[in-house]
Tab-separated table of C-alpha atoms in Angstrom:
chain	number	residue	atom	x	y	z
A	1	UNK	CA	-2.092	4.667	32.423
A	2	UNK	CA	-0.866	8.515	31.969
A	3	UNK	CA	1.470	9.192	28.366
A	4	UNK	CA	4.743	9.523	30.871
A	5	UNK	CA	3.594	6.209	32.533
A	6	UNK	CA	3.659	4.960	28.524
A	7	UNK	CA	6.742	6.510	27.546
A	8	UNK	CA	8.426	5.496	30.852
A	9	UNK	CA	7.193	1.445	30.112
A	10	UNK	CA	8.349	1.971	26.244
A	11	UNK	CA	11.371	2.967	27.182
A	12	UNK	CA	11.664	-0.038	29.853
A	13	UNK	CA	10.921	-2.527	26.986
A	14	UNK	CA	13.703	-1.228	24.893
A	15	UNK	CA	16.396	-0.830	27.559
A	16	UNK	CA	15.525	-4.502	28.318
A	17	UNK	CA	16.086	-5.446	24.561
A	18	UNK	CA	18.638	-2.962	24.246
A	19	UNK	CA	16.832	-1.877	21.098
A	20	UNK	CA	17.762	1.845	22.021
A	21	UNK	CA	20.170	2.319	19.375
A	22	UNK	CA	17.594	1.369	16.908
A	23	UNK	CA	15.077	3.756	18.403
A	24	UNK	CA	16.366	6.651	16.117
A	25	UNK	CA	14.135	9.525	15.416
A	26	UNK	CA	14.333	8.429	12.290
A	27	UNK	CA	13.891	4.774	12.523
A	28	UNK	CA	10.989	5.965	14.830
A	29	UNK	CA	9.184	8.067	11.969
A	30	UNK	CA	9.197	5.447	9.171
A	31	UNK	CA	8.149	2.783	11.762
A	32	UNK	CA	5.430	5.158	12.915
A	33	UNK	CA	4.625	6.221	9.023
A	34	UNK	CA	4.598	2.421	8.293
A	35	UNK	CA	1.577	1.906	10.822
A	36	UNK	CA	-0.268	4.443	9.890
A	37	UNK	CA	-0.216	2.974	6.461
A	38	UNK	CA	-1.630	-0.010	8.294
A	39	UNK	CA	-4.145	1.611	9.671
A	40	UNK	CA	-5.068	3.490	6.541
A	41	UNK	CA	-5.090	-0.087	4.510
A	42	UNK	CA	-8.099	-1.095	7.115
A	43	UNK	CA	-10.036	2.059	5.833
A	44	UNK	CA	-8.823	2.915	2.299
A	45	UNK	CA	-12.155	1.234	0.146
A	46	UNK	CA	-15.074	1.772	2.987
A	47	UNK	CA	-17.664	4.118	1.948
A	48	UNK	CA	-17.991	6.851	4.655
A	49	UNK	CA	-20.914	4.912	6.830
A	50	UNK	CA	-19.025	1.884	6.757
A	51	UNK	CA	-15.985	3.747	8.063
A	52	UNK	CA	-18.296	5.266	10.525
A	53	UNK	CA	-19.483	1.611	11.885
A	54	UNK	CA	-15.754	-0.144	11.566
A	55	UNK	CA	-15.492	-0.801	15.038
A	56	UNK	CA	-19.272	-3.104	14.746
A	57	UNK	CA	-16.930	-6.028	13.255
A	58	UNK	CA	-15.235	-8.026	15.845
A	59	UNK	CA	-12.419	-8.976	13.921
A	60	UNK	CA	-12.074	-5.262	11.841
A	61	UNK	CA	-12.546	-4.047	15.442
A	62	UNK	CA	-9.471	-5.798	16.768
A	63	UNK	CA	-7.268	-5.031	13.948
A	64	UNK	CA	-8.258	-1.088	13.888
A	65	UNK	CA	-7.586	-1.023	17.911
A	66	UNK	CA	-4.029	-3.153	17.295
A	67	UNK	CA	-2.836	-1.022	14.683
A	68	UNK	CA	-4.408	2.742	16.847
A	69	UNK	CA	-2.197	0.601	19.485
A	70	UNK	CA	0.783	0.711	17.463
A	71	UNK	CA	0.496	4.415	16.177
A	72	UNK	CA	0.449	5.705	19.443
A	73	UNK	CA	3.261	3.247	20.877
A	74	UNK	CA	5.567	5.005	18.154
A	75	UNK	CA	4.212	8.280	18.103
A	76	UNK	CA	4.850	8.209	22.794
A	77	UNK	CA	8.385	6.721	21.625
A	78	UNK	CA	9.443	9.353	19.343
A	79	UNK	CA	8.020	12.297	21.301
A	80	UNK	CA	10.329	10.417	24.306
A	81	UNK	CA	13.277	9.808	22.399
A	82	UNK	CA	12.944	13.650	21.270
A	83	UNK	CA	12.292	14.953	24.486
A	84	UNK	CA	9.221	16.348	22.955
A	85	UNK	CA	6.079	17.108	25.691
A	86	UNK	CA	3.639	15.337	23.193
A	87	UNK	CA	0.468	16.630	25.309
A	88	UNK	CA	1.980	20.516	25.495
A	89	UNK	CA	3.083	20.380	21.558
A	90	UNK	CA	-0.630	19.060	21.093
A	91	UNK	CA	-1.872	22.218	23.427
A	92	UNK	CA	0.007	24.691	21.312
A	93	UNK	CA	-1.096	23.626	17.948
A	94	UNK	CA	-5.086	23.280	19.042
A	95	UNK	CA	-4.486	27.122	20.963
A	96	UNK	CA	-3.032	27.855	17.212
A	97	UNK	CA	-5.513	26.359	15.291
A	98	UNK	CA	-8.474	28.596	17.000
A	99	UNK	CA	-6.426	31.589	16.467
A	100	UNK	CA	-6.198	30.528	12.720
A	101	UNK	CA	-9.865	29.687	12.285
A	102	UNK	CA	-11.602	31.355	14.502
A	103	UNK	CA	-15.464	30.285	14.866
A	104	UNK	CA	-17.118	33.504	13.789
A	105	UNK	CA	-15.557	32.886	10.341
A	106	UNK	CA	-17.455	29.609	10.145
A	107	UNK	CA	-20.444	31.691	10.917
């Protein structure tokens, strides 16, 4: 599955429900801010090799990949909804970022 086949299937769903009038950029942010609190919860008191190894538990597994699942579902929704390119706004801020830090300053 590509992002536009995502976006294209999210926006399916919610025509279906007729949930598009709830899909608000900013009903789209707090829902989307709301699971990655979920997804922080998950990690918030692991040490940094039991982060590392999270996805070793079957059931932390699960929960990590439902709630990755969920982040992405509203991020794709949002970036629709906006008419954002999410993959060329994610292309311009990495091109950015090695202008700003370029690796000879790491040297």
């Amino acid at each position: 599955m590509t992002l536009d086949d995502l976006q294209r299937r999210l926006a399916e769903f919610a025509a279906a429900r007729e949930w598009q009038r709830f899909h608000t950029p900013k009903n789209l942010v707090m829902a989307l801010s709301g699971e990655v609190g979920e997804l922080t919860a998950l990690f918030q008191w692991l040490t940094p090799a039991e982060s590392a190894s999270v996805l070793d538990d079957p059931a932390t597994r699960a929960a990590v990949l439902d709630e990755l699942a969920d982040v992405t579902i509203y991020l794709a929704r949002l970036a629709d909804v906006l008419g954002v390119d999410l993959l060329e706004a994610a292309e311009a801020k990495v091109n950015h970022n090695e202008s700003r830090f370029p690796v000879d300053r790491f040297d």
